[in-house]
Amino acid sequence: MQIQALAKFLNAQVDPTLSEEITGVGTLEEAKASELTFLSNPKYISKLKDAQAAAVLVNPAFTGKSAVPLMVVEDPYLAFAKAIELFHAKPTPPAGIHPTAVLGQEVVLGENVSIGAYVVIGDRVQIGNDVSIHPHCMIYDQAVIGAGSLLHSHAVVRESVQLGQRVILQNGAVIGSDGYGFAPLKDGSFYKILQAGTVVIGDDVEVQAHAAIDRATIGTTKVGQGTKIDNLVQVGHGSTIGKHSLLCALTGIAGSTQIGNHVILAGQAGTTGHLQVGDRVVAAARTGISQSVPPGKQIGGFPEVEHKLWLRMMTQLKNLPQIVQRLRKVEQKLGIR
Amino acid sequence: MQIQALAKFLNAQVDPTLSEEITGVGTLEEAKASELTFLSNPKYISKLKDAQAAAVLVNPAFTGKSAVPLMVVEDPYLAFAKAIELFHAKPTPPAGIHPTAVLGQEVVLGENVSIGAYVVIGDRVQIGNDVSIHPHCMIYDQAVIGAGSLLHSHAVVRESVQLGQRVILQNGAVIGSDGYGFAPLKDGSFYKILQAGTVVIGDDVEVQAHAAIDRATIGTTKVGQGTKIDNLVQVGHGSTIGKHSLLCALTGIAGSTQIGNHVILAGQAGTTGHLQVGDRVVAAARTGISQSVPPGKQIGGFPEVEHKLWLRMMTQLKNLPQIVQRLRKVEQKLGIR
Amino acid sequence: MQIQALAKFLNAQVDPTLSEEITGVGTLEEAKASELTFLSNPKYISKLKDAQAAAVLVNPAFTGKSAVPLMVVEDPYLAFAKAIELFHAKPTPPAGIHPTAVLGQEVVLGENVSIGAYVVIGDRVQIGNDVSIHPHCMIYDQAVIGAGSLLHSHAVVRESVQLGQRVILQNGAVIGSDGYGFAPLKDGSFYKILQAGTVVIGDDVEVQAHAAIDRATIGTTKVGQGTKIDNLVQVGHGSTIGKHSLLCALTGIAGSTQIGNHVILAGQAGTTGHLQVGDRVVAAARTGISQSVPPGKQIGGFPEVEHKLWLRMMTQLKNLPQIVQRLRKVEQKLGIR
């Protein structure tokens, strides 16, 4: 694609005298001389001097030096995302229903549905238009898959679970397996509580590989519109995750937890159950949330504190051996020890 | 179900003048005016005033106010579990063996077995009476599945692994994949050690979604009767988990670890290998157990300490910036700094 | 096998007057009177007095007492690994392609390939000689599986991913699912960035159960030769893991991270993204790496510090309640409080 046409497509400004043919996209380190790259994290500005790219997407505030011609755009990361789509086709699953797929009774199928080999679909399942289900997925009875959804291989949608529209499940994502609910008996054993509830997933949610979202005991585990759940995340039974939130890899949400909208929980974070995390809370990696958190807080540590306080605590913890030495000196001076 | 009949079924006391028809069960927040709810966690007592339910299960010690008629029973949580079963049927897998299931040679099948589509069963596998195996499960050669067990889709039982009776595997649970055993060589590479052992799972164990329990190098990884293993838990090779213990989500048990009976490891806990955790130990969320723990201890932190000490440590850690200020003042007064 | 022949096979020294028949191998605790055992961890030396084994593999530096005849060898652990192979056969998958396997167009198959029931293989996939693929695996279009590789059931190799030679995927390992890449939009929602890159896995790599290695957005996520990735590990998009490194269970590698060669990350460790971990770094369990780490460091804690410092910090943290008491005494003596 010619560079001026590309800039126009991306709503970007570029030196009008340029006329290169852009053949693809690449990272700052790897982009070839005919490829487009981008800079959105200022941390990488020094890499610009060695970059080989034909042009670099930067935002209007960029004032640094660059050996590479600038392509100025309000949101370089988003523009780059759109450029990727120009040069790379999304994989398209084959049309139609593979003859080996096993469909239950009274399954309702939308138009333009792709169902792969060995997919098993239970009774009374509803599948919307333009849904793609890769091989080896299992849809239990009475589940609903909203229009435009994409299920990668080995994804599981359990009985009565509802997925909204354009939901993406990566490989092995499990929606609606039994919650971890057991009543302790007097002899120290446990009585399994029938997990009779379900899960409802909003539109535009993505659940990545091997994440497990448990069905509620009664009622509903909910994931709000646009939320993105990373690999190997657990969401406990009866929890509610709001809209447009991010749960990063290996995070664990206990049961009956309420997470707000626009919340970010970084990797390996966790919550205990029966608490509320307010809208726009940002929890640093491995934050262990043990009490309800008001909206807008930036938190870290376990139990959670303000993120800045936690950073200070950790710095001073590093100095603890020295602090003890200083205390010892003071005690000696005072003849206490 | 009529409320007096329900109370009788649950061995509970209720105002004998009541005669409502109970149509279902619900949480404190969600129960409708004709539904039964329960209160077992005193934390939620304030929710009773807004509850809509027809009756609330409480224990005899309950003295609070309630707009909702009380149904008094020794163990409200257990009674609620039994009430759920009255109003919600357990899903029943279809009877018989699906024609697409692939069975190996000399497979021994009990009576009343349900085997779903595309299940693959190896040679010389033994399957007890009343076992249900959902689609896409894989049972390797010579495995044994005890009577009454239930395997959800994509569960894996590796070669020679033995499951006891009434074992439940949720979706994607893997029992008996290779342990993480590698001998370091002089050139810095690793020699894979053949994992020739197996796994034995006791009666009434439940292993939830995507948990992975590794086979021993030689000998046996063991999980005792009644133990419940949550989503995304790893149990290392050659470890022994006792009876009626709980391993909560994202917990990691290293190899050759011995966990006692009635132990609770809360979410994201972990152990290093080659140690013993005594009976009835309770480890708070994210406890990192690095040494053997005597029976009955309540622990937290990493490395683990008494849970109460850990809570105090964390509180004072929060005060560390102030502690340093106080020390500075002392030093100034003494002319040390 | 006769004990002298076994010693010869293992390049070990044993009392030449012994002539027992060795019938197997076992752990120190479990080995029977006709079995071989080993001692490599000095921690277990006390167990030798109760051992029943016919002989125990020890290294030449061993000077302890043993009721069991010694079999002296340079590397007892490696020798034991080789002894296991003498007495236990590796499971051999059935030869040939199961009639239920679904192969796409232009699939290139090497010689002596084993493909199990219900395996699904996409278009233009290349499969090397002596590859074994267990039932229920899914190989997407254009993937390459190197010679001698072994894929256990439910393993997934996504589109265009390349596996080297002798790669082992345990059950449910997912190579190449979409990276967690989303561009934030002004309205607070996220725009999914097409994950157009891939994953390249080196020779002799093993990826264990339910580990998830994400494909790069553009470019390549790389895992170097000989590296072993444990159960439930996440590797983020665009990261590079070096050669002969160990990533233990439940570890999370964020995106764009570079991990060197011969690195060990113990269980539940994690890294934030966009950093470098040098060669031969050893990170203790649950280390949270937040900045680049020079080669050869031994680290622990979160944020990471030298492992020895971290141990000291944790010891003194335990003493923090006492430290505060000491400070209070000092303040009282000075009349400050």
Coordinates of N, CA and C in Angstrom, one line a residue, chain A residues 29 43 55 60 64 79 83 126 131 136 170 177 192 195 199 256 263 267 271 300 306 309:
Chain A
E29 N 11.9 -2.9 16.8 CA 13.1 -3.7 16.5 C 13.1 -4.5 15.2
K43 N 9.1 4.9 26.8 CA 10.2 4.1 27.2 C 11.1 3.6 26.1
A55 N 8.2 4.1 8.2 CA 7.6 5.2 8.9 C 7.2 4.8 10.3
P60 N 0.9 13.5 18.3 CA 1.3 14.9 18.0 C 2.2 15.5 19.0
G64 N 10.8 14.1 19.8 CA 12.1 13.5 19.7 C 12.7 13.5 18.3
A79 N -4.0 3.2 15.8 CA -3.7 3.3 14.4 C -2.9 2.0 13.9
A83 N -3.7 -0.8 11.2 CA -2.7 -1.1 10.1 C -2.4 -2.6 10.0
Q126 N -29.1 -22.5 21.5 CA -29.4 -21.4 20.5 C -28.1 -20.8 20.0
V131 N -21.8 -17.1 13.9 CA -21.0 -17.7 15.0 C -20.1 -18.7 14.4
H136 N -13.8 -29.5 18.5 CA -13.6 -30.0 19.9 C -14.3 -29.1 20.9
Q170 N -11.1 -18.0 23.8 CA -9.8 -18.7 23.3 C -9.8 -20.2 23.8
S177 N -18.5 -24.0 34.6 CA -18.3 -25.2 35.4 C -18.7 -25.0 36.8
K192 N -21.5 -31.7 48.8 CA -21.4 -30.9 47.6 C -22.8 -30.2 47.4
Q195 N -24.8 -26.9 42.1 CA -24.5 -25.6 41.5 C -25.6 -25.4 40.4
V199 N -24.2 -18.7 34.3 CA -23.3 -17.6 34.0 C -23.9 -16.8 32.8
S256 N -18.8 -14.6 45.0 CA -19.6 -13.5 45.5 C -18.9 -12.2 45.6
V263 N -12.3 -1.5 35.6 CA -11.3 -1.9 36.7 C -10.2 -2.7 36.0
G267 N -1.6 -8.9 36.7 CA -1.4 -10.3 36.7 C -1.2 -10.8 38.2
T271 N -8.7 -11.6 44.9 CA -9.6 -11.0 45.9 C -10.2 -12.2 46.8
G300 N -2.1 -1.6 45.7 CA -1.1 -2.7 45.5 C -0.9 -3.4 46.8
E306 N -2.9 1.8 49.3 CA -2.7 2.7 48.2 C -1.4 2.3 47.5
L309 N 1.8 4.0 48.6 CA 2.2 3.6 49.9 C 2.9 2.3 49.9

